[in-house]
Amino acid sequence: MERKMKPESLMMSYGYKPELSEGAIKCPIFQTSTFVFKSAEEGKAFFEVAYGMREKMAGEELGLIYSRINNPDLEILENRLTLWDEAEECAIFESGMAAITTVLLEFLKPGETVLISSPLYGGSDHFIKKVLPKFHINALTFRVGATKDEVIQLVKDSGLADTLALVYIETPANPTNDLIDIAASKEIAKYFSKPVKEIYLAVDNTYMGPLWQHPLKLGADLVLYSATKYIGGHSDVIAGACLGSNELIQRVKGLRTFLGNMASPNTGWLLLRSLETLKVRMDCQATNANKVAEFLNQDARVEKVYFLGNLSEKDGIAYQIKQKQCLSNGAMISFDVKGSEKEAFQFLNALRLIKLAVSLGSTESLAEHPASMTHIDVDPDLKKELGISEKMIRLSVGVEYYEDIINDIKQALDHVHP
Ligand SMILES: *Cc1c(COP(=O)(O)O)cnc(C)c1O
């Protein structure tokens, strides 16, 4: 049997036929809003499929109609992205938030409940707690570290068990790298599922990207990405993605068509270019992150380091989850300097190579202060409980030469005066 090629080998060619584009080796930007039908019959057939009036016939492709429904740049990108997660289907969005909110709106109805892990990305947390209640959708929250039985009990005690419709988690949690068990979350979803109503599990996999964690293989029904992060990887585009089975992604794409939050052809083209180097970028970032963590671990001016590579058997459950579901230590490191906000700011203001900016997963290393930036609106008590302190710095490690990154951190620590 022919050996299956690795995704990184297919990122330059998969799904693109040069002969359909004047032989161009790269997929051009199909900067067009609408597509010309060969005949009225063809237009009718395309619409029948696009609007779900009938199933596709054997070998029939969804024809191109209008760029809100589909476009070659998006279609090829979607096909390529499925390879990493071995998903059946993918839907691309104009942002990670567009992907997340579309999934929440498609799989939740008034009177229903979503069970979420905590902490979640600020935007997701806001949408679930401030916007979904307007549609009479409830949220139940469980914390990192809660066991499966504890979460099941929590749902039962809430009196909302009958209304549960979706489990939505994010792991590793930002910015502390705490882990949530994906397989156990699926068991929770199954526990409350009924023959007439399956409860789905959606996982925001942005923090590990498509290389280092594969939620669909661990039982998740939907995996979500802010493609702004590792997938885009150059801090020059905002985009999102959702992957899963044919059946579920058809539903997601159905709502996307009517919300109109698909990505533009230009965004699709940028991401196609990004995907060609996804593996080399992420490999390099992970290698660099291990070196940076090694340095931080031994520097006396650093109080605590939050990094997946620091987990060992003595960390019990957290270590077991990591062994089960993470293929890398990732490239996100948080650490506490000695002191408080003043010292953390002295450090950030002294950085030269590493840029002081939010976001993550890009070619350049970035540093930020979660307590006053990405996590500013997290309730103070919760911040304390989660360990998001005034002295915490979050680093996204890039592809620079690792000694230059470490030297920049070293010289910035020299500027910290507790
Ligand atoms: C950035 C991010 C998002 C939101 O993505 P956008 O592309 O900014 O809309 C969602 N989840 C996580 C974990 C993120 O880091």
XYZ file of C-alpha atoms and ligand atoms in Angstrom:
433
model
C 0.000 0.000 0.000
C 1.167 3.486 -0.775
C 2.313 5.330 2.345
C 0.114 8.250 3.291
C 1.986 11.518 2.961
C 2.362 13.811 5.962
C 0.347 17.041 5.976
C 3.518 19.157 5.698
C 4.273 17.484 2.360
C 0.838 18.323 1.013
C 0.568 21.958 2.140
C 2.024 23.293 -1.134
C -0.268 21.451 -3.531
C -3.246 19.666 -1.981
C -6.577 20.503 -3.562
C -5.221 22.949 -6.170
C -5.200 22.245 -9.885
C -2.771 24.576 -11.779
C -4.504 23.807 -15.081
C -7.627 25.584 -13.823
C -5.584 28.770 -13.267
C -3.475 29.240 -16.407
C -0.793 26.931 -14.944
C -0.028 29.281 -12.036
C 1.967 27.253 -9.509
C 0.259 29.024 -6.627
C -3.453 29.461 -6.172
C -4.209 33.044 -7.277
C -6.429 35.330 -5.214
C -9.895 34.836 -6.650
C -10.909 38.423 -5.982
C -14.439 37.995 -7.237
C -17.844 38.264 -5.630
C -19.770 36.050 -8.007
C -19.192 33.191 -10.467
C -20.560 32.707 -13.993
C -22.686 29.583 -14.509
C -22.197 27.576 -17.716
C -25.948 27.186 -18.057
C -29.162 27.904 -16.192
C -29.424 24.175 -15.405
C -26.009 24.258 -13.746
C -26.950 27.315 -11.665
C -30.104 25.552 -10.516
C -28.147 22.403 -9.579
C -25.590 24.432 -7.583
C -28.321 26.218 -5.634
C -30.175 22.994 -4.867
C -27.053 21.614 -3.193
C -25.993 24.860 -1.524
C -29.411 25.324 0.076
C -29.702 21.683 1.108
C -32.747 21.021 -1.135
C -31.131 17.700 -2.084
C -28.035 15.662 -1.273
C -25.021 15.849 -3.568
C -25.012 13.109 -6.216
C -22.046 10.734 -6.375
C -18.982 12.693 -7.504
C -20.831 16.015 -7.530
C -18.889 19.002 -6.169
C -20.508 22.051 -4.632
C -20.267 24.461 -7.560
C -19.050 28.019 -7.111
C -21.921 30.481 -6.812
C -21.045 33.567 -4.780
C -18.098 34.311 -2.457
C -20.243 34.505 0.700
C -21.077 30.845 0.123
C -17.726 29.736 -1.238
C -14.588 30.773 -3.095
C -11.615 28.723 -4.386
C -9.165 30.309 -1.927
C -11.388 29.292 0.994
C -12.243 25.885 -0.399
C -8.608 24.879 -0.944
C -7.631 26.291 2.436
C -10.426 24.348 4.140
C -9.330 21.131 2.465
C -5.710 21.636 3.493
C -6.550 22.456 7.087
C -8.492 19.203 7.516
C -5.255 17.244 7.001
C -3.671 18.203 10.332
C -6.640 17.199 12.468
C -7.766 14.447 10.088
C -11.173 16.110 10.050
C -13.829 15.437 7.409
C -14.620 19.095 6.882
C -13.528 22.610 7.757
C -15.150 26.045 7.710
C -13.047 29.217 7.573
C -14.182 32.462 9.205
C -13.157 36.100 9.230
C -11.928 35.721 12.850
C -11.557 33.197 15.624
C -14.468 34.911 17.393
C -16.615 34.522 14.268
C -15.931 30.766 14.278
C -16.639 30.458 18.007
C -19.822 32.557 18.071
C -21.219 30.828 14.976
C -20.742 27.420 16.629
C -22.372 28.620 19.856
C -25.347 30.064 17.958
C -25.777 26.978 15.781
C -25.698 24.428 18.593
C -27.619 26.330 21.301
C -31.274 27.382 21.456
C -33.234 29.512 23.950
C -33.706 27.622 27.211
C -30.614 25.493 26.657
C -27.353 25.418 28.605
C -23.681 25.382 27.646
C -21.170 23.845 30.058
C -17.842 25.689 29.863
C -14.378 25.277 31.309
C -12.797 28.207 33.089
C -10.857 30.276 32.333
C -11.860 30.840 28.702
C -10.474 33.309 26.178
C -11.846 36.747 27.150
C -13.920 37.174 23.983
C -15.531 33.741 24.310
C -16.207 34.315 28.005
C -17.850 37.670 27.234
C -20.038 36.268 24.465
C -21.203 33.329 26.591
C -21.862 35.358 29.752
C -23.021 38.715 28.328
C -24.525 38.033 24.902
C -26.000 34.503 25.053
C -28.214 35.378 28.078
C -30.067 37.807 25.744
C -31.171 34.680 23.882
C -32.048 32.941 27.183
C -29.093 30.586 26.923
C -27.532 29.612 30.261
C -23.906 28.880 31.076
C -22.514 26.557 33.725
C -18.834 26.847 34.580
C -16.399 24.262 35.850
C -12.861 24.988 36.955
C -9.565 23.514 35.919
C -8.803 20.575 38.221
C -12.433 19.482 38.705
C -12.783 15.725 38.184
C -15.302 14.198 35.787
C -17.522 13.093 38.702
C -17.375 16.554 40.261
C -18.431 18.187 36.993
C -21.296 15.708 36.526
C -22.436 16.463 40.085
C -22.174 20.199 39.403
C -24.464 19.866 36.385
C -26.958 17.738 38.334
C -26.971 20.146 41.289
C -27.614 23.105 38.984
C -31.025 21.745 37.989
C -30.103 22.494 34.356
C -29.051 18.955 33.360
C -32.076 18.499 31.110
C -31.260 21.645 29.181
C -27.570 20.870 28.600
C -26.814 21.071 24.867
C -23.101 21.750 24.434
C -19.823 21.331 26.309
C -17.281 23.987 25.357
C -13.691 23.870 26.618
C -10.329 25.491 26.033
C -7.094 23.705 26.864
C -4.368 24.561 27.770
C -5.960 27.488 29.565
C -4.558 30.918 28.896
C -2.292 32.249 30.478
C -1.524 29.606 33.118
C -1.218 26.528 30.848
C -3.614 24.581 33.098
C -4.965 21.489 31.329
C -8.524 20.203 30.850
C -9.044 16.526 29.977
C -10.623 16.391 26.503
C -11.602 12.695 26.641
C -13.172 13.154 30.086
C -15.104 16.185 28.799
C -16.525 13.984 26.042
C -17.597 11.444 28.668
C -19.424 14.221 30.505
C -21.175 15.183 27.252
C -22.100 11.533 26.676
C -23.347 11.123 30.233
C -26.003 13.805 29.683
C -26.764 12.903 26.047
C -30.110 11.290 25.265
C -31.059 9.152 22.279
C -33.035 12.088 20.913
C -30.380 14.665 21.666
C -26.638 14.242 21.432
C -24.590 16.737 23.414
C -21.544 17.826 21.441
C -18.077 18.724 22.687
C -16.358 21.759 21.138
C -12.694 22.497 21.912
C -10.872 25.774 21.323
C -7.477 24.398 20.235
C -5.845 27.757 19.459
C -3.213 27.477 22.171
C -1.717 24.242 20.770
C -2.535 24.837 17.111
C -3.219 22.079 14.591
C 0.120 20.346 15.230
C 0.362 19.728 18.925
C -3.078 18.555 19.998
C -5.819 16.783 18.055
C -9.094 17.087 19.973
C -11.152 15.256 17.331
C -9.048 12.134 17.901
C -9.682 12.427 21.640
C -13.451 12.459 21.189
C -14.284 16.113 20.495
C -16.996 16.804 17.899
C -15.777 20.244 16.876
C -12.373 21.885 17.032
C -11.988 25.642 16.822
C -9.051 27.859 15.981
C -8.217 31.462 15.997
C -6.262 31.197 12.728
C -4.865 34.612 13.663
C -2.424 32.733 15.891
C -0.219 29.769 14.789
C -2.088 29.071 11.529
C -1.655 32.613 10.187
C 1.545 32.912 12.191
C 2.858 36.243 10.881
C 0.746 38.756 12.847
C -0.737 40.063 9.617
C -4.190 38.497 9.398
C -7.297 37.869 11.524
C -9.130 34.609 10.784
C -10.763 31.565 12.355
C -11.567 27.936 11.609
C -13.907 25.197 12.743
C -13.400 21.504 11.933
C -15.428 18.359 12.449
C -17.640 15.846 10.686
C -19.375 16.538 7.388
C -22.706 16.662 9.120
C -21.739 19.198 11.787
C -19.673 21.426 9.499
C -22.575 21.568 7.016
C -24.632 23.066 9.856
C -21.849 25.497 10.746
C -21.425 26.535 7.106
C -25.172 26.930 6.785
C -25.227 29.542 9.533
C -22.018 31.112 8.193
C -23.731 31.722 4.863
C -26.482 33.722 6.557
C -24.319 35.542 9.110
C -21.930 36.346 6.271
C -18.838 35.954 8.450
C -16.754 33.865 6.063
C -13.191 35.042 5.374
C -12.301 37.068 2.277
C -10.416 35.552 -0.706
C -7.402 37.606 0.300
C -7.431 36.154 3.837
C -7.763 32.671 2.379
C -4.768 33.284 0.152
C -2.654 34.607 3.051
C -3.485 31.539 5.123
C -2.652 29.187 2.244
C 0.762 30.778 2.169
C 1.070 30.495 5.953
C 0.185 26.808 5.966
C 3.203 25.959 3.802
C 5.503 26.810 6.717
C 3.244 25.841 9.633
C 5.283 22.788 10.568
C 8.727 24.418 10.368
C 7.522 27.487 12.234
C 5.877 25.552 15.033
C 8.762 23.089 15.369
C 11.176 25.974 15.716
C 8.928 27.819 18.178
C 8.615 24.706 20.375
C 12.383 24.096 20.361
C 12.978 27.735 21.267
C 10.344 27.629 24.013
C 12.046 24.664 25.670
C 15.335 26.612 25.704
C 13.684 29.779 27.024
C 11.916 27.824 29.774
C 15.202 26.166 30.710
C 16.709 29.606 31.161
C 13.748 30.989 33.144
C 13.687 27.916 35.402
C 17.222 28.566 36.636
C 17.173 32.367 36.877
C 16.875 33.460 40.508
C 14.990 36.627 39.487
C 12.098 34.543 38.195
C 9.731 33.295 40.888
C 7.599 30.757 39.035
C 7.362 29.397 35.482
C 4.118 28.102 33.935
C 5.136 25.833 31.086
C 3.900 22.410 29.983
C 7.489 21.164 29.833
C 7.788 21.744 33.569
C 5.113 19.159 34.403
C 6.424 15.924 35.865
C 4.961 12.845 37.503
C 4.685 14.598 40.826
C 2.071 16.900 39.236
C -0.296 13.917 39.095
C -3.422 14.443 37.001
C -2.053 17.458 35.127
C 0.942 15.423 33.983
C -1.259 12.478 32.980
C -3.498 14.736 30.885
C -0.464 16.235 29.200
C 0.909 12.801 28.342
C -2.457 11.796 26.917
C -3.260 14.804 24.761
C -0.311 17.135 24.137
C 2.253 16.268 21.479
C 4.546 19.138 22.464
C 5.196 21.554 25.312
C 3.938 24.325 23.028
C 5.494 27.747 22.683
C 3.567 29.655 25.368
C 5.320 30.368 28.637
C 4.069 32.462 31.526
C 6.243 33.418 34.459
C 6.146 35.484 37.623
C 8.886 38.004 38.276
C 9.687 38.786 41.889
C 7.586 41.767 42.944
C 4.350 43.100 41.482
C 3.001 45.192 38.584
C 5.857 47.693 38.864
C 8.502 44.997 38.379
C 6.536 43.273 35.620
C 6.259 46.617 33.765
C 9.985 47.325 34.250
C 10.652 44.019 32.550
C 8.214 44.615 29.671
C 9.413 48.172 29.048
C 13.043 47.024 28.840
C 12.511 44.373 26.143
C 14.240 45.136 22.833
C 13.844 42.159 20.514
C 10.645 40.742 21.992
C 7.670 42.947 21.140
C 5.258 44.181 23.815
C 1.955 43.048 22.273
C -0.948 40.671 22.842
C -1.674 37.737 20.498
C 0.442 34.621 20.151
C 1.800 31.942 17.858
C 3.549 34.311 15.483
C 7.049 34.319 13.990
C 8.132 37.139 16.294
C 8.301 36.659 20.058
C 5.684 38.619 21.980
C 5.309 39.519 25.650
C 2.353 40.937 27.557
C 0.927 41.444 31.066
C -2.221 39.285 31.393
C -3.542 40.912 34.600
C -3.777 44.382 33.030
C -4.162 43.427 29.365
C -5.716 40.196 27.998
C -7.310 39.275 31.333
C -8.130 42.757 32.676
C -11.856 42.066 32.991
C -11.531 38.729 34.810
C -13.119 39.055 38.248
C -10.361 39.873 40.820
C -11.192 36.882 43.042
C -11.122 34.544 40.062
C -7.812 36.054 38.919
C -6.391 35.245 42.312
C -7.749 31.725 42.275
C -6.353 31.103 38.786
C -2.969 32.551 39.681
C -3.136 35.458 37.211
C -1.109 37.818 39.368
C 0.261 41.353 38.896
C 3.750 39.894 38.568
C 2.889 37.526 35.722
C 4.321 37.936 32.205
C 3.059 35.909 29.242
C 5.498 35.048 26.457
C 4.751 33.726 23.007
C 8.046 32.373 21.725
C 8.848 33.041 18.068
C 11.325 31.743 15.507
C 14.274 34.056 16.252
C 17.620 32.503 17.250
C 16.998 31.240 20.772
C 20.071 32.826 22.327
C 18.913 36.234 21.112
C 15.519 35.691 22.766
C 17.147 34.563 26.001
C 19.627 37.459 25.970
C 16.763 39.910 25.558
C 14.961 38.388 28.542
C 18.223 38.457 30.518
C 18.880 42.140 29.859
C 15.231 43.034 30.571
C 15.446 41.203 33.920
C 18.518 43.368 34.686
C 16.134 46.346 34.565
C 13.862 44.902 37.253
C 14.497 46.448 40.652
C 12.247 44.983 43.337
C -7.149 34.933 19.933
C -8.002 33.862 20.455
C -9.365 33.776 20.120
C -10.052 34.803 19.253
O -9.569 34.811 17.964
P -9.621 36.104 16.979
O -8.982 35.600 15.745
O -8.879 37.193 17.661
O -11.057 36.447 16.821
C -10.091 32.719 20.629
N -9.541 31.807 21.441
C -8.245 31.863 21.798
C -7.691 30.828 22.708
C -7.439 32.883 21.333
O -6.154 32.955 21.707
